[in-house]
Coordinates of C-alpha atoms in Angstrom, one line a residue:
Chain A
X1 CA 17.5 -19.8 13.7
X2 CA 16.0 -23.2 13.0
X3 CA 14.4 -23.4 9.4
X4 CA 12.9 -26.3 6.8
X5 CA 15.5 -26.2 4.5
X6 CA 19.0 -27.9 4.8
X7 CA 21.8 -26.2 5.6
X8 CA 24.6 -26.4 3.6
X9 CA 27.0 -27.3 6.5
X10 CA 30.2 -25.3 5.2
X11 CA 28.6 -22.3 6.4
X12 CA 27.3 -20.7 9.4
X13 CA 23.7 -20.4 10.4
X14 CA 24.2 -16.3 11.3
X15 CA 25.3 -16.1 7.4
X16 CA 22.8 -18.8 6.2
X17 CA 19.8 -16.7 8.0
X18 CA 20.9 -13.5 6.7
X19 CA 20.9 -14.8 2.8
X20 CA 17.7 -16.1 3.3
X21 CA 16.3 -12.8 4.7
X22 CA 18.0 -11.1 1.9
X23 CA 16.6 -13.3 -0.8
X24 CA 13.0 -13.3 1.2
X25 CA 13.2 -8.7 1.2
X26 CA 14.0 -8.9 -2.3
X27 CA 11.6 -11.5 -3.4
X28 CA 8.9 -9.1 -1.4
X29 CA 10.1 -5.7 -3.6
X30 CA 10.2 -7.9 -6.6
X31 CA 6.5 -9.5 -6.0
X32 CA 5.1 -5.9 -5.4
X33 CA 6.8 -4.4 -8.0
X34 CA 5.1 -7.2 -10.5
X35 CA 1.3 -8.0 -8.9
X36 CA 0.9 -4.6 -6.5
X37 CA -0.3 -5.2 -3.2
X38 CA -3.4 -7.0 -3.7
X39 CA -2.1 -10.6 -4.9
X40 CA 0.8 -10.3 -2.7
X41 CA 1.2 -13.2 0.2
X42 CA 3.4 -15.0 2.7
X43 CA 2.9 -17.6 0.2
X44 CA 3.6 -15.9 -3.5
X45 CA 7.0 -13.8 -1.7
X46 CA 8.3 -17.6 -0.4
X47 CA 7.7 -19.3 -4.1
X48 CA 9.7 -16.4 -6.0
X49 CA 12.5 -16.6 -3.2
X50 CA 12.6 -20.2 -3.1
X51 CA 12.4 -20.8 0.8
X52 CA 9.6 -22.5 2.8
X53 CA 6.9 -20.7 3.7
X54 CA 6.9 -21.7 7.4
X55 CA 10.3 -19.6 7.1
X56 CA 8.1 -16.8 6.3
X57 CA 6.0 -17.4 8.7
X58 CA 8.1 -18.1 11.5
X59 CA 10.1 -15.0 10.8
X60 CA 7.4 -12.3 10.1
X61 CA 4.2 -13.5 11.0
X62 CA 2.1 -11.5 8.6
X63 CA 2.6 -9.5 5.5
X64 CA 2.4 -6.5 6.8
X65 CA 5.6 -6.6 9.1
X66 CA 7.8 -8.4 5.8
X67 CA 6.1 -5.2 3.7
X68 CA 7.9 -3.1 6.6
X69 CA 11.6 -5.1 6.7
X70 CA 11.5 -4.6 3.5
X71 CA 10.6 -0.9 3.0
X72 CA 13.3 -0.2 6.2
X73 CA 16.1 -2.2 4.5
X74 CA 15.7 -0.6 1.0
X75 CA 14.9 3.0 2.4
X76 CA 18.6 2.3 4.7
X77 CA 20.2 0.9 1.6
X78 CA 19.3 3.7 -1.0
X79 CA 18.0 7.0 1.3
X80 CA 20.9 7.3 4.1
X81 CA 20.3 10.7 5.5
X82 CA 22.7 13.5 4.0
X83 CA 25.5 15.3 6.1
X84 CA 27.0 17.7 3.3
X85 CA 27.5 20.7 5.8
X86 CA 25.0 22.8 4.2
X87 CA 21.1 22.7 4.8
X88 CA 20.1 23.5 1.6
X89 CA 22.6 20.7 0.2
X90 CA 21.5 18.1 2.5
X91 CA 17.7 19.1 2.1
X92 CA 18.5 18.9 -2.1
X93 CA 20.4 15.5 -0.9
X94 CA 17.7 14.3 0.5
X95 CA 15.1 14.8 -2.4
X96 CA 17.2 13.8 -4.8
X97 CA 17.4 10.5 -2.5
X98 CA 13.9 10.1 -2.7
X99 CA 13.3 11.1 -5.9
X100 CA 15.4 8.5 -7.5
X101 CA 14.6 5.6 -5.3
X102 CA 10.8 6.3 -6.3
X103 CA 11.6 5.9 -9.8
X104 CA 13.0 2.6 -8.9
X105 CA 9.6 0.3 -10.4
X106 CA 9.5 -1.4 -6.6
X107 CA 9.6 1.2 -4.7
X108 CA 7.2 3.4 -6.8
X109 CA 5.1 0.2 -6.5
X110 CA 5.1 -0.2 -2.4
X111 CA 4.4 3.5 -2.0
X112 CA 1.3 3.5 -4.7
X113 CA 0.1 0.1 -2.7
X114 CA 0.3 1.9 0.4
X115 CA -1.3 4.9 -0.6
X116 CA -4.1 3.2 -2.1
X117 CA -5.2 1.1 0.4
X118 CA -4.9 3.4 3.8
X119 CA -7.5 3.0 6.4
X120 CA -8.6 -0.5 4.3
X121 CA -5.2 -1.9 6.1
X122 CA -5.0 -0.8 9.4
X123 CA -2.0 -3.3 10.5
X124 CA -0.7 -1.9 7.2
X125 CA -0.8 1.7 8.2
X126 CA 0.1 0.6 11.6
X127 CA 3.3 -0.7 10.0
X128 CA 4.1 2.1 7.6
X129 CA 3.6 4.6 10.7
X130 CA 5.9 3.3 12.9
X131 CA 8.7 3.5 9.8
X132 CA 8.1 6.5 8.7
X133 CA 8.1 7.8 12.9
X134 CA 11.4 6.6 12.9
X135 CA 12.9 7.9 9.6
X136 CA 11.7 11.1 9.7
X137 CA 13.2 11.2 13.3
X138 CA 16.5 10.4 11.3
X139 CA 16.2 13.0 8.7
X140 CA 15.3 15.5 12.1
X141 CA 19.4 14.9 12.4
X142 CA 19.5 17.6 8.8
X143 CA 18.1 20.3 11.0
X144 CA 19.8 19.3 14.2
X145 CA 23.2 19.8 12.6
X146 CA 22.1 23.2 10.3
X147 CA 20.8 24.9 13.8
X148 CA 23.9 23.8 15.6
X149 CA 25.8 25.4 12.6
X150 CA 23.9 28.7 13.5
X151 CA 22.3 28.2 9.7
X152 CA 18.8 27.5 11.0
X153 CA 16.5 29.4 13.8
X154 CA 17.4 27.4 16.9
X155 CA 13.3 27.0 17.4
X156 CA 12.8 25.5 14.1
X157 CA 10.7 22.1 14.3
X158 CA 12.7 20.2 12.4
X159 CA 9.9 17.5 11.3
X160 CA 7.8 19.5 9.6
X161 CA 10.7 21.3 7.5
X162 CA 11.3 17.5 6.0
X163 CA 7.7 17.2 5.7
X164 CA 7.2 19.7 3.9
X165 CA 10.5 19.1 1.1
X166 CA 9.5 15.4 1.0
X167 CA 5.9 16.0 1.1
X168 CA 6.2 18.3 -2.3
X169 CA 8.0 15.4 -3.9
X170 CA 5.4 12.6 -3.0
X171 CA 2.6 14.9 -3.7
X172 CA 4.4 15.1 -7.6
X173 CA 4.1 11.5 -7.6
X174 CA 1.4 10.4 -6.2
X175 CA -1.3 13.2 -6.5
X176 CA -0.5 15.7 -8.9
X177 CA 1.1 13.4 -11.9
X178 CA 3.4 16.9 -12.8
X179 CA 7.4 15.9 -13.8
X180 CA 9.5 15.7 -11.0
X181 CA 12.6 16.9 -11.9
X182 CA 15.7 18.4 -10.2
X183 CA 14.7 21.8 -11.1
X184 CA 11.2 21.3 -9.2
X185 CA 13.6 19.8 -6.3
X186 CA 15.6 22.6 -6.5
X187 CA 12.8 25.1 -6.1
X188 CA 11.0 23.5 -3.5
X189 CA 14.3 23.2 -1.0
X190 CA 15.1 27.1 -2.6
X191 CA 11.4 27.8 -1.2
X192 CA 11.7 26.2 2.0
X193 CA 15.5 26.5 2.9
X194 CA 15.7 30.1 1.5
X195 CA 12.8 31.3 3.2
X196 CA 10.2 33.4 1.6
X197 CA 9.6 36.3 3.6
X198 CA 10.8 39.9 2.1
X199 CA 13.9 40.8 4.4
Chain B
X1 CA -28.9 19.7 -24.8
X2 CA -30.9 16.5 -26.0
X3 CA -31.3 13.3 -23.7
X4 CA -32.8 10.2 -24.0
X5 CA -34.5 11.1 -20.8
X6 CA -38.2 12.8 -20.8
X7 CA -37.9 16.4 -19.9
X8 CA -40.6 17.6 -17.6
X9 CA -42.2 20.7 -19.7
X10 CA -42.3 22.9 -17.4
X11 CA -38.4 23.5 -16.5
X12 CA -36.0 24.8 -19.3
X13 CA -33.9 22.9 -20.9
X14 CA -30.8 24.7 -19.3
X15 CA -31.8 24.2 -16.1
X16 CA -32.7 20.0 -16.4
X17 CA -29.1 19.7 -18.2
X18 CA -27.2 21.5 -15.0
X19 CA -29.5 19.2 -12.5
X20 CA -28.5 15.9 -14.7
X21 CA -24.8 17.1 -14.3
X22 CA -25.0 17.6 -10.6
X23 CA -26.5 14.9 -9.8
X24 CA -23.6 12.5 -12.3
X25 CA -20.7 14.2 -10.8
X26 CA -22.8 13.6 -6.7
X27 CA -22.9 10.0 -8.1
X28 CA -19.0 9.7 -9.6
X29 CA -17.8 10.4 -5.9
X30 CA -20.6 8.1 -4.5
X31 CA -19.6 5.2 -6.8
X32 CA -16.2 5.8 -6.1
X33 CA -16.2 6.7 -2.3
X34 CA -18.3 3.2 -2.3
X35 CA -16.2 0.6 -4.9
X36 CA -12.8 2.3 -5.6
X37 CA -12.0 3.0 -8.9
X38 CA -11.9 -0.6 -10.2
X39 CA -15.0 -1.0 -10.5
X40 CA -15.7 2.8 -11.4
X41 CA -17.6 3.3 -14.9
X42 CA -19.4 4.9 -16.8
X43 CA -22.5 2.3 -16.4
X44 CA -22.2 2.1 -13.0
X45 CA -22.4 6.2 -12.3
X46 CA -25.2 6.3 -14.9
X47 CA -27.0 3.1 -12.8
X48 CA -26.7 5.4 -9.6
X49 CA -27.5 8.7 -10.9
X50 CA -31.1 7.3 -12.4
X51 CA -29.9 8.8 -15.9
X52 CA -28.9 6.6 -19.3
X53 CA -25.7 5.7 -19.9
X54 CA -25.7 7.2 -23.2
X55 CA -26.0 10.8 -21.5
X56 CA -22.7 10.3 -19.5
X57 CA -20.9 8.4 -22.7
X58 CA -22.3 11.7 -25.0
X59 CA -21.3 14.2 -22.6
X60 CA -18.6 12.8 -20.6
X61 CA -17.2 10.5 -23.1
X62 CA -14.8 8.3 -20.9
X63 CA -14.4 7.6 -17.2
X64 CA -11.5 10.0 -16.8
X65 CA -12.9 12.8 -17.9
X66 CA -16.2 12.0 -15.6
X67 CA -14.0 11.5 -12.9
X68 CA -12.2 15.0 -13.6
X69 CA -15.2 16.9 -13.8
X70 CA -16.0 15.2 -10.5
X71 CA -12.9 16.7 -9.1
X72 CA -12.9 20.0 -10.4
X73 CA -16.4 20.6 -9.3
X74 CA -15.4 19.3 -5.9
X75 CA -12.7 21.3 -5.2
X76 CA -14.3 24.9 -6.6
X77 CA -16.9 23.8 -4.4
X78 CA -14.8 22.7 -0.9
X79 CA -11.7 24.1 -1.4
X80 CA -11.7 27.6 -2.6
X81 CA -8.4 30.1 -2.7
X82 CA -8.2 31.8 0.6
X83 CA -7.5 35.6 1.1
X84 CA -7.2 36.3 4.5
X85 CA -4.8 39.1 3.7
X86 CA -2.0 37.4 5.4
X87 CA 0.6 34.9 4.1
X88 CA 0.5 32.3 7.2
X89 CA -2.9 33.0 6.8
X90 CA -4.1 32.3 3.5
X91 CA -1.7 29.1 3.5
X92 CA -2.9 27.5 6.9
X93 CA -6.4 28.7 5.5
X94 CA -5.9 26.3 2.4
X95 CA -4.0 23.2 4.6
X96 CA -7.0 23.5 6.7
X97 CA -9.7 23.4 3.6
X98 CA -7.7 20.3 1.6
X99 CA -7.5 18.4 4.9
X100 CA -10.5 18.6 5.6
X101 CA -11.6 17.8 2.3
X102 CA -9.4 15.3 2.7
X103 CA -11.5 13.9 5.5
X104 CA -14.6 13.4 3.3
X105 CA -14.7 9.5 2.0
X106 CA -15.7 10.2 -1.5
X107 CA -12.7 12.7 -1.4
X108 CA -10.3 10.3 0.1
X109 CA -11.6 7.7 -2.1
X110 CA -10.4 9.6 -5.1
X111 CA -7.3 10.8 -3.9
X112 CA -6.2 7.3 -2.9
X113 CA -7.4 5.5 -5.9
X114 CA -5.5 8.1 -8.4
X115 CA -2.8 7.5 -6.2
X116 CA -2.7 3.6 -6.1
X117 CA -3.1 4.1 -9.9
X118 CA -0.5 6.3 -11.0
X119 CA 1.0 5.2 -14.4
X120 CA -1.3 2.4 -15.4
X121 CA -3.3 4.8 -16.6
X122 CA -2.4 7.1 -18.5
X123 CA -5.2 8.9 -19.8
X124 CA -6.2 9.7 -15.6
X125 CA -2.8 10.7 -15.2
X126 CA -3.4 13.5 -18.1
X127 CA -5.9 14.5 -17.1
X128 CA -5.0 14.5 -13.0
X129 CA -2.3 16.7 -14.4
X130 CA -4.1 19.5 -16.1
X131 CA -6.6 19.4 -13.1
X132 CA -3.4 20.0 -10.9
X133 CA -1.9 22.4 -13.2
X134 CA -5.0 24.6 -12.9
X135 CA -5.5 24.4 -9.5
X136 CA -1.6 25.4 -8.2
X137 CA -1.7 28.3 -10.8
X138 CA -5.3 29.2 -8.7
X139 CA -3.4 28.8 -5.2
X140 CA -0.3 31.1 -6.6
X141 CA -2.0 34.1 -6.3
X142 CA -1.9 33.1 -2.7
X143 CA 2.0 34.4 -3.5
X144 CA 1.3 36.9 -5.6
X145 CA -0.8 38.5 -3.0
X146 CA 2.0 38.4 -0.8
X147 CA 4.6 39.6 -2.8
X148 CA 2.1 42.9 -3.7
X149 CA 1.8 43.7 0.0
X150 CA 5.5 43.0 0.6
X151 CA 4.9 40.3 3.0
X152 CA 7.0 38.0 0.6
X153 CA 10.4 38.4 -1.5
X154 CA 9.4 39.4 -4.9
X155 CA 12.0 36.6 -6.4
X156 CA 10.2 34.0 -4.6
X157 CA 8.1 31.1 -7.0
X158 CA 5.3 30.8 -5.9
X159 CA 4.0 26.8 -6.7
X160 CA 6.6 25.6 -5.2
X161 CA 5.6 26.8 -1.9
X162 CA 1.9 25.8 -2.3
X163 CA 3.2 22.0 -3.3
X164 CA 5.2 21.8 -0.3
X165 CA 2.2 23.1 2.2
X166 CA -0.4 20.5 0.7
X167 CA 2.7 17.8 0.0
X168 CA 3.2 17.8 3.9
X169 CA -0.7 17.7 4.2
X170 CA -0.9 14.9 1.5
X171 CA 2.6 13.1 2.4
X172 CA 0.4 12.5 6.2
X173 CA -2.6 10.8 4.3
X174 CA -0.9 9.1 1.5
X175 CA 2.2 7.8 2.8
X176 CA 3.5 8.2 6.4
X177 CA -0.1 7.5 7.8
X178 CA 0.9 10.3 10.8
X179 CA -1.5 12.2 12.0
X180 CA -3.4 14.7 10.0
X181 CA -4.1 17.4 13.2
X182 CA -4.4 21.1 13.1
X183 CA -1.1 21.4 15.4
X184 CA 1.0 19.7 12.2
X185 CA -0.4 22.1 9.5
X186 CA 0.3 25.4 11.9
X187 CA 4.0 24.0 11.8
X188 CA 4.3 23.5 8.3
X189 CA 2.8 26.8 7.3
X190 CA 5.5 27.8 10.0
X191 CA 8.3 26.4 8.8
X192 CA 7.0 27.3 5.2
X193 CA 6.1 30.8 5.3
X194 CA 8.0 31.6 8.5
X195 CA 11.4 30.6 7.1
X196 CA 13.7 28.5 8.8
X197 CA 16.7 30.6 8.1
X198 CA 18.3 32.0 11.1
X199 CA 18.3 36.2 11.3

């Protein structure tokens, strides 16, 4: 990939574009984390990682799809999706996941800048969509694996079973400001994993 | 209660006092449905409302309590506990009500802006909290109906099953941006109150 700033010539352009994408994901977490949403730019992410903004550019085109590289990359690095053999442990696996990389000040900050802004940002919510499409179709794999194990009805949705476990977490966060703590994680997967009908 | 306003003589004082509030807490989801909660205050409710500011600063004292009352009064009004005398019922009943709450602007508005918010401020937070705290000890009678007509397991808690019904509802509006459509809350309530467990 061609860019404005000299390479240094021991190394290899494959490795020289991947730091700089590196440095340009976590300058992006970093500047949300520090100014929210509103004052974040092309411009203020290629200051704070030190590249050119024609880089930034050239690579992402707007703000919106560097916001979404670096959502992906830190939701691959820090949520992978669980595979203990047990629903309810990868369903608690997966909360926990969540949980703890919301407390992370960056990612606490992207979701909060997400949610406030909504329908304001349409290439935004365009952006966050298409993520989220593809990450809940991974976590799908949880209930894939737990019906092929005979542990879950084999016409369970499996979407809306995330949905709902992930959903009680955010909802802690973002809406109803109550502690989210394991034991709340641990009732919400006994609630939805254990089933609540009388037998 | 006294005002700085003129009181017509022929209503009672009772009745004036309840119209001033109604028409504060109309303006608070105006104001914010309109400007966000930025530019949300005290002044600027009391500007809309065609009442003096020292009514909302004597009676309301800060913007976060305003903005509660706004909230309560909203949801007693739009989202009221459903008894339908069936489980799936009674929850899809209250999906259905917040989402389409949800749909309103000023409701939206709030949501979102208490959302973007979060930790900054602390004194919305508390009191976001205690509005929550009332309102899922409302919904768990939902349970507690269910449990009494043996339709649930007696052992089961019952907020954790309302937060992850509206946390799949609010997870949709607030942070995957996926669509918010009456097929989706039928399969959460399903996965939810059906149990995903297989027989």
């Amino acid at each position: 990939m061609p860019t404005t700033e000299k390479s240094p010539p021991q190394k290899r352009p494959g490795g020289r574009s991947a730091r700089i994408r590196a440095a340009v994901l976590e300058a992006t977490l970093e500047e949300l984390a520090d100014g929210g949403y509103a004052s974040f730019s092309l411009e203020s992410v290629a200051r704070r990682a030190g590249v050119h903004k024609t880089t930034l550019y050239r690579r992402w085109g707007t703000r919106e799809r560097l916001l979404l590289d670096a959502m992906l990359e830190r939701a691959r690095d820090v949520v992978p999706v669980p595979d203990t053999g047990l629903l309810r442990g990868d369903l608690l696996e997966l909360a926990r996941s969540v949980a703890a990389s919301l407390a992370a000040p960056e990612s606490e900050a992207v979701v909060r800048a997400a949610a406030g802004i909504g329908p304001r940002d349409p290439a935004l919510m365009e952006a966050v969509r298409s993520f989220w499409d593809e990450r809940l179709r991974l976590d799908g794999a949880i209930m894939e694996r737990a019906i092929a194990r005979g542990e879950a009805r084999p016409d369970a949705d499996p979407e809306p079973v995330i949905e709902a476990v992930l959903g009680a977490v955010y909802m802690r966060l973002l809406v109803t400001a109550r502690p989210l703590d394991d034991a709340f994680l641990e009732a919400v997967v006994e609630a939805v994993a254990g089933g609540i009908a009388a037998r």
